[in-house]
Coordinates of C-alpha atoms and ligand atoms in Angstrom, one line a residue:
M137 CA -45.1 -85.9 -54.3
D138 CA -48.5 -87.4 -54.9
E139 CA -46.8 -89.9 -57.2
V140 CA -44.5 -90.9 -54.4
R141 CA -47.4 -91.4 -52.1
R142 CA -49.3 -93.5 -54.7
Q143 CA -46.3 -95.8 -55.3
M144 CA -45.7 -96.2 -51.6
T145 CA -49.3 -97.1 -50.9
E146 CA -49.3 -99.6 -53.8
F147 CA -46.1 -101.2 -52.6
W148 CA -47.3 -101.6 -49.0
K149 CA -50.8 -102.8 -50.1
E150 CA -49.0 -105.7 -51.8
H151 CA -46.8 -106.4 -48.8
S152 CA -49.4 -106.1 -46.1
K153 CA -51.7 -108.8 -47.5
D154 CA -50.5 -111.4 -45.0
A155 CA -49.8 -108.9 -42.2
T156 CA -47.0 -111.1 -40.8
V157 CA -43.8 -109.8 -39.2
E158 CA -41.8 -111.3 -42.1
K159 CA -43.7 -109.4 -44.7
M160 CA -43.7 -106.2 -42.7
M161 CA -39.9 -106.4 -42.2
L162 CA -39.3 -107.8 -45.6
D163 CA -37.0 -110.3 -44.0
S164 CA -37.3 -114.1 -43.5
R165 CA -35.5 -114.0 -40.1
A166 CA -37.8 -111.3 -38.8
S167 CA -38.8 -113.0 -35.6
L168 CA -35.2 -113.7 -34.5
L169 CA -34.1 -110.2 -35.4
T170 CA -37.0 -108.7 -33.5
E171 CA -36.2 -110.7 -30.4
Q172 CA -32.6 -109.3 -30.5
E173 CA -33.2 -105.8 -31.5
L174 CA -36.3 -105.0 -29.5
P175 CA -34.6 -104.8 -26.1
E176 CA -31.7 -103.0 -27.6
I177 CA -33.9 -100.3 -29.1
L178 CA -36.1 -100.0 -26.0
S179 CA -33.0 -99.5 -23.8
L180 CA -32.2 -96.4 -25.8
L181 CA -35.5 -94.6 -25.1
P182 CA -36.0 -92.3 -22.1
C183 CA -38.1 -93.6 -19.2
L184 CA -41.6 -93.3 -20.7
N185 CA -43.4 -92.7 -17.4
G186 CA -46.3 -90.2 -17.9
Y187 CA -45.4 -89.9 -21.6
D188 CA -47.7 -89.2 -24.5
V189 CA -46.2 -91.2 -27.4
L190 CA -46.9 -91.0 -31.1
E191 CA -45.8 -94.1 -32.9
L192 CA -45.6 -93.6 -36.7
G193 CA -45.7 -96.5 -39.1
A194 CA -46.6 -98.8 -36.3
G195 CA -47.3 -101.8 -38.5
I196 CA -48.5 -104.9 -36.8
G197 CA -47.4 -103.5 -33.5
R198 CA -43.9 -105.0 -32.6
Y199 CA -43.2 -101.8 -30.7
T200 CA -46.7 -100.7 -29.9
S201 CA -47.2 -103.3 -27.2
Q202 CA -43.9 -102.4 -25.6
L203 CA -44.6 -98.7 -25.7
L204 CA -48.1 -99.2 -24.3
T205 CA -46.8 -100.9 -21.1
R206 CA -44.4 -98.1 -20.5
A207 CA -46.2 -94.9 -21.5
K208 CA -49.2 -93.0 -20.4
H209 CA -50.8 -93.0 -23.8
V210 CA -49.8 -94.2 -27.3
T211 CA -51.2 -93.1 -30.6
A212 CA -50.3 -95.7 -33.2
V213 CA -50.5 -94.7 -36.8
D214 CA -50.2 -96.8 -40.0
F215 CA -51.6 -96.4 -43.5
M216 CA -52.2 -100.1 -44.1
E217 CA -55.5 -101.4 -42.9
S218 CA -54.5 -105.0 -42.4
F219 CA -51.4 -104.1 -40.4
L220 CA -53.4 -101.8 -38.2
E221 CA -56.1 -104.4 -37.7
K222 CA -53.5 -106.9 -36.5
N223 CA -52.1 -104.2 -34.2
K224 CA -55.5 -103.6 -32.8
E225 CA -56.1 -107.3 -32.2
A226 CA -52.9 -107.5 -30.2
N227 CA -53.1 -104.2 -28.4
G228 CA -56.6 -102.9 -28.6
H229 CA -57.4 -104.0 -25.1
H230 CA -55.1 -101.4 -23.6
S231 CA -57.2 -98.4 -22.4
N232 CA -54.3 -96.0 -23.2
A233 CA -54.1 -97.0 -26.9
E234 CA -55.4 -95.1 -29.9
F235 CA -55.2 -96.3 -33.5
I236 CA -55.2 -94.0 -36.6
Q237 CA -55.2 -95.3 -40.1
A238 CA -53.5 -92.5 -42.1
D239 CA -50.6 -91.7 -44.3
V240 CA -48.1 -90.1 -41.8
T241 CA -47.2 -87.3 -44.3
K242 CA -50.8 -86.1 -44.2
L243 CA -51.2 -86.1 -40.4
E244 CA -51.9 -83.0 -38.4
F245 CA -51.7 -82.6 -34.6
P246 CA -51.7 -79.4 -32.5
P247 CA -48.3 -78.1 -31.4
N248 CA -46.9 -79.6 -28.1
S249 CA -49.0 -82.8 -28.2
F250 CA -46.4 -85.5 -27.5
D251 CA -43.3 -86.3 -25.4
L252 CA -41.9 -88.9 -27.8
V253 CA -42.4 -89.5 -31.5
F254 CA -41.2 -93.0 -32.3
S255 CA -40.7 -94.6 -35.7
N256 CA -38.8 -97.6 -37.0
W257 CA -38.2 -97.8 -40.7
L258 CA -40.4 -94.9 -41.8
M259 CA -38.3 -92.0 -43.2
M260 CA -36.7 -94.3 -45.7
Y261 CA -40.1 -94.4 -47.4
M262 CA -40.3 -90.7 -47.9
S263 CA -38.8 -88.5 -50.6
N264 CA -36.3 -85.8 -49.5
E265 CA -39.0 -83.2 -50.0
E266 CA -41.5 -85.1 -47.9
L267 CA -39.0 -85.8 -45.2
N268 CA -38.0 -82.2 -44.8
S269 CA -41.5 -81.0 -44.0
F270 CA -42.2 -84.1 -42.0
I271 CA -39.3 -83.6 -39.6
K272 CA -40.4 -80.0 -39.1
K273 CA -43.9 -81.2 -38.3
M274 CA -42.6 -83.7 -35.7
L275 CA -40.6 -80.9 -34.1
V276 CA -43.8 -78.9 -33.7
W277 CA -45.9 -81.8 -32.4
L278 CA -43.3 -82.4 -29.7
R279 CA -43.3 -80.6 -26.4
P280 CA -40.0 -78.8 -25.6
G281 CA -37.7 -81.3 -23.9
G282 CA -39.5 -84.1 -25.8
F283 CA -37.8 -86.7 -27.9
V284 CA -37.9 -88.2 -31.4
F285 CA -36.6 -91.7 -32.0
F286 CA -36.1 -93.1 -35.5
R287 CA -34.3 -96.0 -37.0
E288 CA -33.5 -96.4 -40.7
S289 CA -31.7 -98.6 -43.2
C290 CA -28.8 -96.5 -44.4
N291 CA -27.0 -97.0 -47.7
H292 CA -28.7 -100.2 -48.6
R293 CA -31.7 -102.4 -47.6
S294 CA -32.0 -104.4 -44.4
G295 CA -34.1 -107.3 -45.5
D296 CA -33.6 -110.4 -47.7
C297 CA -37.0 -110.7 -49.4
K298 CA -36.9 -110.3 -53.1
V299 CA -39.2 -107.5 -54.2
D300 CA -39.5 -106.3 -57.8
F301 CA -39.9 -102.7 -56.9
N302 CA -38.9 -101.3 -53.6
P303 CA -39.6 -97.6 -53.4
T304 CA -37.1 -96.9 -50.7
Y305 CA -34.8 -93.9 -50.3
Y306 CA -31.4 -95.2 -49.1
R307 CA -29.7 -92.2 -47.5
T308 CA -26.4 -92.2 -45.7
D309 CA -26.5 -91.7 -42.0
A310 CA -24.8 -88.4 -42.5
Q311 CA -27.7 -87.3 -44.7
Y312 CA -30.2 -88.1 -42.0
S313 CA -28.0 -86.4 -39.4
Y314 CA -27.8 -83.3 -41.5
L315 CA -31.5 -83.2 -42.2
V316 CA -32.6 -83.4 -38.6
S317 CA -30.0 -81.0 -37.3
S318 CA -30.8 -78.3 -39.8
V319 CA -34.5 -78.2 -39.2
E320 CA -35.8 -75.3 -37.1
S321 CA -39.2 -74.3 -35.9
E322 CA -40.7 -70.8 -36.3
V323 CA -40.4 -68.6 -33.3
T324 CA -43.0 -69.7 -30.8
E325 CA -45.1 -67.7 -28.3
T326 CA -42.4 -68.2 -25.7
G327 CA -40.0 -66.3 -28.1
H328 CA -38.0 -69.4 -28.9
K329 CA -37.0 -71.2 -32.0
Y330 CA -36.6 -74.9 -31.5
G331 CA -34.4 -77.5 -33.1
F332 CA -33.1 -81.0 -32.4
D333 CA -30.0 -81.9 -30.4
I334 CA -28.5 -85.3 -30.7
V335 CA -28.8 -87.6 -27.6
V336 CA -27.4 -90.7 -29.3
K337 CA -26.9 -92.1 -32.8
K338 CA -25.7 -95.6 -33.1
N339 CA -25.9 -98.8 -35.2
I340 CA -28.1 -101.6 -34.1
K341 CA -25.9 -104.3 -32.6
A342 CA -28.3 -107.1 -33.4
Y343 CA -27.8 -106.4 -37.1
V344 CA -24.1 -106.2 -36.8
E345 CA -23.9 -109.5 -35.0
M346 CA -26.5 -111.4 -36.9
K347 CA -26.2 -110.0 -40.4
N348 CA -22.8 -108.3 -40.4
N349 CA -24.8 -105.2 -41.3
P350 CA -23.6 -101.9 -39.7
N351 CA -26.0 -99.8 -41.7
Q352 CA -29.1 -100.1 -39.4
I353 CA -28.8 -96.8 -37.7
C354 CA -31.0 -95.1 -35.0
W355 CA -31.2 -91.7 -33.6
L356 CA -32.6 -90.2 -30.4
L357 CA -32.9 -86.5 -30.5
E358 CA -34.2 -83.9 -28.1
K359 CA -36.3 -80.8 -28.9
V360 CA -34.4 -77.8 -27.5
P361 CA -34.5 -74.1 -27.8
R362 CA -32.1 -72.8 -30.5
S363 CA -31.5 -69.4 -29.0
L364 CA -28.4 -70.6 -27.1
K365 CA -26.1 -70.6 -30.1
T366 CA -22.5 -71.7 -29.6
Q367 CA -20.3 -69.2 -31.5
G368 CA -22.6 -69.0 -34.5
F369 CA -23.3 -72.8 -34.7
S370 CA -26.8 -74.0 -34.0
T371 CA -25.7 -77.0 -32.1
F372 CA -22.7 -77.8 -29.9
Q373 CA -22.0 -80.8 -32.0
Q374 CA -21.6 -78.6 -35.1
F375 CA -19.4 -76.3 -33.1
L376 CA -17.1 -79.3 -32.2
D377 CA -17.2 -80.9 -35.7
N378 CA -16.5 -77.6 -37.5
Q379 CA -14.1 -75.9 -35.2
Q380 CA -11.7 -77.8 -33.0
Y381 CA -12.5 -81.3 -34.3
T382 CA -12.6 -81.2 -38.1
S383 CA -11.5 -84.5 -39.6
H384 CA -8.2 -82.8 -40.7
G385 CA -7.8 -81.2 -37.3
I386 CA -8.2 -84.5 -35.5
L387 CA -5.6 -86.3 -37.6
R388 CA -3.2 -83.4 -37.0
Y389 CA -3.8 -83.7 -33.2
E390 CA -3.2 -87.4 -33.5
K391 CA 0.2 -86.8 -35.1
M392 CA 1.1 -84.8 -32.0
F393 CA -0.4 -87.0 -29.3
G394 CA 0.3 -90.4 -30.7
A395 CA -1.5 -93.0 -32.9
G396 CA -5.1 -93.4 -31.7
Y397 CA -5.1 -90.5 -29.3
V398 CA -6.3 -86.9 -29.0
S399 CA -5.2 -86.2 -25.5
T400 CA -2.3 -85.4 -23.3
G401 CA 0.5 -88.0 -23.5
G402 CA -1.4 -90.4 -25.8
P403 CA -0.3 -94.0 -25.2
S404 CA 2.1 -93.3 -22.3
T405 CA -0.4 -91.6 -19.9
T406 CA -3.1 -94.0 -21.0
K407 CA -0.9 -97.0 -19.9
E408 CA -0.1 -95.3 -16.6
F409 CA -3.7 -94.4 -15.8
V410 CA -5.4 -97.5 -17.0
D411 CA -2.9 -99.5 -14.9
M412 CA -4.5 -97.9 -11.8
L413 CA -7.8 -99.5 -12.5
N414 CA -6.9 -103.2 -12.2
L415 CA -9.2 -104.1 -15.1
K416 CA -10.5 -107.7 -15.2
P417 CA -11.6 -109.6 -18.3
G418 CA -15.3 -109.1 -19.0
Q419 CA -15.7 -105.9 -17.1
E420 CA -17.8 -103.1 -18.7
V421 CA -16.1 -99.8 -19.3
L422 CA -17.6 -96.6 -20.5
D423 CA -15.3 -94.1 -22.2
V424 CA -16.8 -90.6 -22.1
G425 CA -15.5 -88.5 -25.0
C426 CA -13.6 -91.5 -26.5
G427 CA -12.2 -89.5 -29.5
I428 CA -10.8 -91.9 -32.1
G429 CA -10.7 -94.8 -29.7
G430 CA -7.0 -95.5 -29.1
G431 CA -7.5 -95.9 -25.3
D432 CA -10.5 -98.2 -25.9
F433 CA -8.6 -100.6 -28.2
Y434 CA -5.8 -100.6 -25.7
M435 CA -8.0 -101.5 -22.7
A436 CA -9.9 -104.2 -24.7
K437 CA -6.7 -105.8 -26.1
T438 CA -4.7 -105.6 -22.9
F439 CA -7.3 -106.5 -20.3
G440 CA -10.1 -108.2 -22.2
V441 CA -12.7 -105.7 -21.1
K442 CA -15.8 -104.6 -23.0
V443 CA -15.7 -100.9 -23.9
L444 CA -18.4 -98.5 -25.0
G445 CA -16.9 -95.4 -26.3
L446 CA -19.1 -92.4 -26.8
D447 CA -18.3 -89.1 -28.3
L448 CA -20.4 -86.1 -29.5
S449 CA -18.2 -85.4 -32.5
E450 CA -19.4 -87.3 -35.6
N451 CA -15.9 -86.8 -37.1
M452 CA -14.3 -88.5 -34.1
V453 CA -16.7 -91.4 -34.1
N454 CA -16.4 -91.9 -37.8
I455 CA -12.6 -92.3 -37.5
A456 CA -13.0 -94.6 -34.5
I457 CA -15.4 -96.8 -36.4
K458 CA -13.1 -97.0 -39.4
R459 CA -10.2 -98.0 -37.1
A460 CA -12.4 -100.6 -35.4
M461 CA -12.9 -102.3 -38.7
T462 CA -9.2 -103.1 -38.9
E463 CA -8.8 -103.8 -35.2
K464 CA -11.6 -106.4 -35.4
L465 CA -12.5 -106.2 -31.7
P466 CA -16.3 -106.8 -31.3
S467 CA -15.8 -106.0 -27.6
V468 CA -15.3 -102.3 -28.5
Q469 CA -18.4 -100.3 -29.6
F470 CA -18.7 -96.7 -30.5
E471 CA -21.6 -94.3 -30.7
V472 CA -22.2 -90.6 -31.3
A473 CA -23.7 -89.4 -28.1
D474 CA -23.9 -86.4 -25.8
A475 CA -22.6 -87.4 -22.4
T476 CA -24.9 -84.8 -20.8
K477 CA -28.0 -86.2 -22.4
R478 CA -27.4 -89.9 -22.9
M479 CA -29.2 -92.2 -20.3
F480 CA -28.0 -95.5 -18.9
S481 CA -29.6 -97.6 -16.3
E482 CA -28.2 -97.6 -12.8
G483 CA -25.3 -99.9 -12.3
S484 CA -24.4 -100.4 -16.0
F485 CA -20.6 -100.1 -15.8
D486 CA -17.6 -101.3 -13.7
V487 CA -15.5 -98.4 -14.8
I488 CA -16.2 -94.9 -16.2
Y489 CA -13.1 -93.4 -17.9
S490 CA -12.8 -90.0 -19.4
R491 CA -9.7 -88.3 -20.8
D492 CA -9.5 -84.5 -21.4
T493 CA -13.2 -84.3 -22.4
I494 CA -15.1 -82.8 -19.5
L495 CA -13.5 -79.5 -20.1
H496 CA -16.2 -79.2 -22.8
I497 CA -19.1 -79.7 -20.4
P498 CA -20.5 -76.9 -18.3
D499 CA -22.6 -78.7 -15.7
K500 CA -20.0 -81.0 -14.2
P501 CA -21.9 -81.7 -10.9
A502 CA -24.9 -83.0 -12.9
L503 CA -22.7 -85.2 -15.1
F504 CA -20.9 -86.6 -12.0
K505 CA -24.2 -87.5 -10.4
H506 CA -25.1 -89.5 -13.6
F507 CA -21.7 -91.2 -13.5
H508 CA -22.3 -92.2 -9.9
S509 CA -25.6 -93.7 -10.9
W510 CA -24.3 -95.5 -14.0
L511 CA -21.5 -97.2 -12.0
K512 CA -22.0 -100.6 -10.3
P513 CA -21.4 -100.6 -6.5
G514 CA -17.6 -100.6 -6.1
G515 CA -17.2 -99.2 -9.6
Q516 CA -14.3 -96.9 -10.4
L517 CA -14.1 -93.5 -12.0
L518 CA -11.0 -92.2 -13.6
I519 CA -10.8 -88.7 -15.3
S520 CA -8.0 -86.6 -16.6
D521 CA -9.0 -83.0 -17.5
Y522 CA -7.8 -79.5 -18.1
C523 CA -8.2 -77.3 -15.0
C524 CA -7.2 -73.8 -14.0
G525 CA -5.1 -72.3 -11.3
E526 CA -6.3 -70.4 -8.2
K527 CA -4.9 -67.1 -9.5
T528 CA -6.9 -64.5 -11.5
W529 CA -7.0 -65.4 -15.1
T530 CA -4.9 -63.3 -17.5
Q531 CA -6.8 -61.8 -20.5
E532 CA -4.9 -64.2 -22.8
F533 CA -6.1 -67.2 -20.9
K534 CA -9.7 -65.9 -20.8
D535 CA -9.6 -65.4 -24.6
Y536 CA -8.3 -68.9 -25.1
V537 CA -10.9 -70.5 -22.9
Q538 CA -13.7 -68.6 -24.5
Q539 CA -12.6 -69.3 -28.0
R540 CA -12.5 -73.1 -27.3
G541 CA -15.7 -72.9 -25.3
Y542 CA -14.1 -74.7 -22.3
I543 CA -15.4 -74.6 -18.8
L544 CA -12.6 -75.0 -16.3
Y545 CA -12.3 -75.3 -12.5
T546 CA -9.4 -75.7 -10.1
H547 CA -8.6 -79.3 -9.3
S548 CA -9.8 -78.9 -5.7
Q549 CA -13.2 -77.6 -6.8
Y550 CA -13.4 -80.5 -9.2
G551 CA -12.7 -82.9 -6.4
K552 CA -15.5 -81.3 -4.4
F553 CA -18.0 -81.8 -7.2
L554 CA -17.1 -85.5 -7.2
E555 CA -17.6 -85.8 -3.4
E556 CA -20.9 -83.9 -3.7
A557 CA -22.0 -86.4 -6.4
G558 CA -21.7 -89.2 -3.8
F559 CA -18.3 -90.6 -4.7
C560 CA -15.9 -92.1 -2.1
N561 CA -12.1 -92.2 -2.0
V562 CA -11.9 -89.1 -4.1
R563 CA -8.4 -88.3 -5.2
A564 CA -7.9 -85.0 -7.0
E565 CA -4.3 -84.7 -8.1
D566 CA -2.7 -81.7 -9.7
R567 CA -0.6 -83.2 -12.5
S568 CA 0.5 -79.9 -14.1
A569 CA 4.2 -80.8 -13.8
Q570 CA 3.7 -84.0 -15.8
F571 CA 1.6 -82.0 -18.2
I572 CA 4.5 -79.6 -18.9
Q573 CA 6.9 -82.5 -19.3
V574 CA 4.6 -84.2 -21.8
I575 CA 4.0 -81.1 -23.8
E576 CA 7.7 -80.5 -24.1
A577 CA 8.3 -84.1 -25.2
E578 CA 5.5 -83.9 -27.8
L579 CA 6.9 -80.6 -29.1
Q580 CA 10.4 -82.1 -29.3
R581 CA 9.1 -85.1 -31.2
A582 CA 7.3 -82.9 -33.7
E583 CA 10.4 -80.8 -34.2
D584 CA 12.6 -83.9 -34.7
N585 CA 10.1 -85.2 -37.2
K586 CA 9.4 -81.9 -38.9
D587 CA 10.0 -83.2 -42.5
E588 CA 7.7 -86.2 -42.0
F589 CA 5.0 -84.0 -40.5
I590 CA 5.1 -81.6 -43.4
K591 CA 5.1 -84.5 -45.9
E592 CA 2.0 -86.0 -44.3
F593 CA 0.2 -82.7 -43.7
S594 CA 1.7 -79.3 -44.8
E595 CA 4.1 -76.7 -43.6
E596 CA 1.1 -74.5 -42.6
D597 CA -0.3 -77.4 -40.5
Y598 CA 3.1 -77.9 -38.9
L599 CA 3.5 -74.3 -37.9
A600 CA -0.1 -74.0 -36.6
I601 CA 0.2 -77.1 -34.4
V602 CA 3.7 -76.4 -33.1
N603 CA 2.7 -72.8 -32.3
G604 CA -0.4 -74.2 -30.5
W605 CA 1.8 -76.4 -28.4
R606 CA 4.2 -73.5 -27.6
E607 CA 1.2 -71.4 -26.4
K608 CA -0.1 -74.3 -24.3
L609 CA 3.4 -74.6 -22.7
G610 CA 3.3 -70.9 -22.0
R611 CA -0.1 -71.0 -20.4
S612 CA 0.9 -74.0 -18.3
K613 CA 4.3 -72.6 -17.1
S614 CA 2.6 -69.4 -16.0
G615 CA 0.2 -71.4 -13.9
D616 CA -3.0 -70.4 -15.8
Q617 CA -3.7 -73.7 -17.3
R618 CA -3.4 -76.8 -15.1
W619 CA -4.0 -80.5 -15.6
G620 CA -5.8 -82.8 -13.1
L621 CA -6.1 -86.5 -12.5
F622 CA -9.2 -87.7 -10.6
Y623 CA -10.0 -91.0 -9.2
A624 CA -13.0 -92.0 -7.2
T625 CA -15.1 -95.1 -6.4
K626 CA -18.8 -95.8 -5.7
A627 CA -19.4 -97.3 -2.3
Ligands
SAH921 N1 -10.6 -89.0 -24.9 C1 -10.1 -89.0 -26.2 C2 -10.4 -87.7 -26.9 C3 -10.1 -86.4 -26.2 S1 -10.6 -84.9 -27.1 C4 -8.6 -89.2 -26.1 O1 -8.0 -89.2 -25.1 O2 -8.0 -89.4 -27.2 C5 -12.1 -84.5 -26.2 C6 -13.4 -85.2 -26.8 O3 -14.5 -84.9 -26.0 C7 -13.7 -84.8 -28.2 O4 -13.6 -86.0 -29.0 C8 -15.1 -84.2 -28.1 O5 -15.8 -84.5 -29.3 C9 -15.7 -84.9 -26.9 N2 -16.8 -84.3 -26.3 C10 -17.0 -83.0 -26.0 N3 -18.2 -82.7 -25.4 C11 -18.8 -83.9 -25.3 C12 -20.1 -84.3 -24.8 N4 -21.0 -83.5 -24.3 N5 -20.4 -85.6 -24.9 C13 -19.5 -86.5 -25.4 N6 -18.3 -86.2 -25.9 C14 -18.0 -84.9 -25.9

């Protein structure tokens, strides 16, 4: 480990001699890239009002100055004297700034000292062993509910400067995601263990657009208690990715719903519902729980809108991103994000669209308030979702809902939530009859194409999915399971 530190220090000593942004970023187009990516990265951060921020690997202070104008206090750390001197020159006049020259792997702070730990290209300069204990330290330094933001070059390097020896660890984004999600704190005085939940993970658009490089990835994570386990998984994301939405499970679903879709009716209901929105070219659409993105490609291609699809499942978004490469539609973007934690500024979207997703989300009133704020005045909301009937739930239905981890309401209760969130023109329609028709058609199609299904998947897959559909049909015909369509506008 000491050898890693020695090499790292030597490398950066060599590259900090000039203390310019080009040297620090190891890129000749550093200024232009900074201009593009800075606002993008800052827009992902929570509102820093009243925040104590720790900035690690602060360099000459590209981000320090921005953080200083937003936060209550910023502690900027870097191990290169010349970088830090330059940072101080630029930002030392701020009374809320503190500068520490130190190797970040050797830092110590008391627990619960910060609300945000920010770093940009830092963890790629740590060995696996160093990184593991470092992530755990950050977790401890953060207050519960605090955030860590980091951005790394995944798979290969970002810059274009020729360097003889670049002691960088190029991990895949999956490796970083795995590392941060598996770290846990010891049990604290409050009796809780803490860990990180994903808020958003996405690639930096500036690098995709300017350098055709999709491997600049950033993460925003929240420190949360780990006591609330979802059926044995430490995060809800892991529950989704390992239970209902394994990569294989997703493709099997897609075979039933139609190419590109993981929800009721696939392309046919999508066309019907999207038509209600009167989309205009250039409008901004947010798809909450976008799955593998079929609806997003459809909207962008047919109406010329820009779509941001977010989904908490890594498996879903990985498939969506792969499909996006063949679709070649820069107007469609995808990110891994938790809709209940992601933040957007007020009035960001013309349309918020969500298909059969909110069944996974417990606090629907809070989510709908966010939707209301994220929409522009006059903006439209369209949701389809699983609901329940008014009648008492059968044991079978209870078991099903619990096993899936769904949270279901009647469609009239759902409509009330939307009104209470401030929406106008709320329409809450019971579409259960259509639901039954669609399930029957999907089932029929699967039975007609049984051989093809088995060839592509397996007999076991075929039986499992067809049985699943028959059970769904049973639950719907008995009136336990219902399907709702919701439309509302912001005044
Ligand atoms: N809307 C897509 C996918 C529907 S499946 C389609 O119509 O094809 C439901 C999706 O909701 C899954 O992809 C699941 O990962 C996602 N999801 C569940 N909880 C979420 C959350 N809190 N934030 C974002 N996405 C979530």
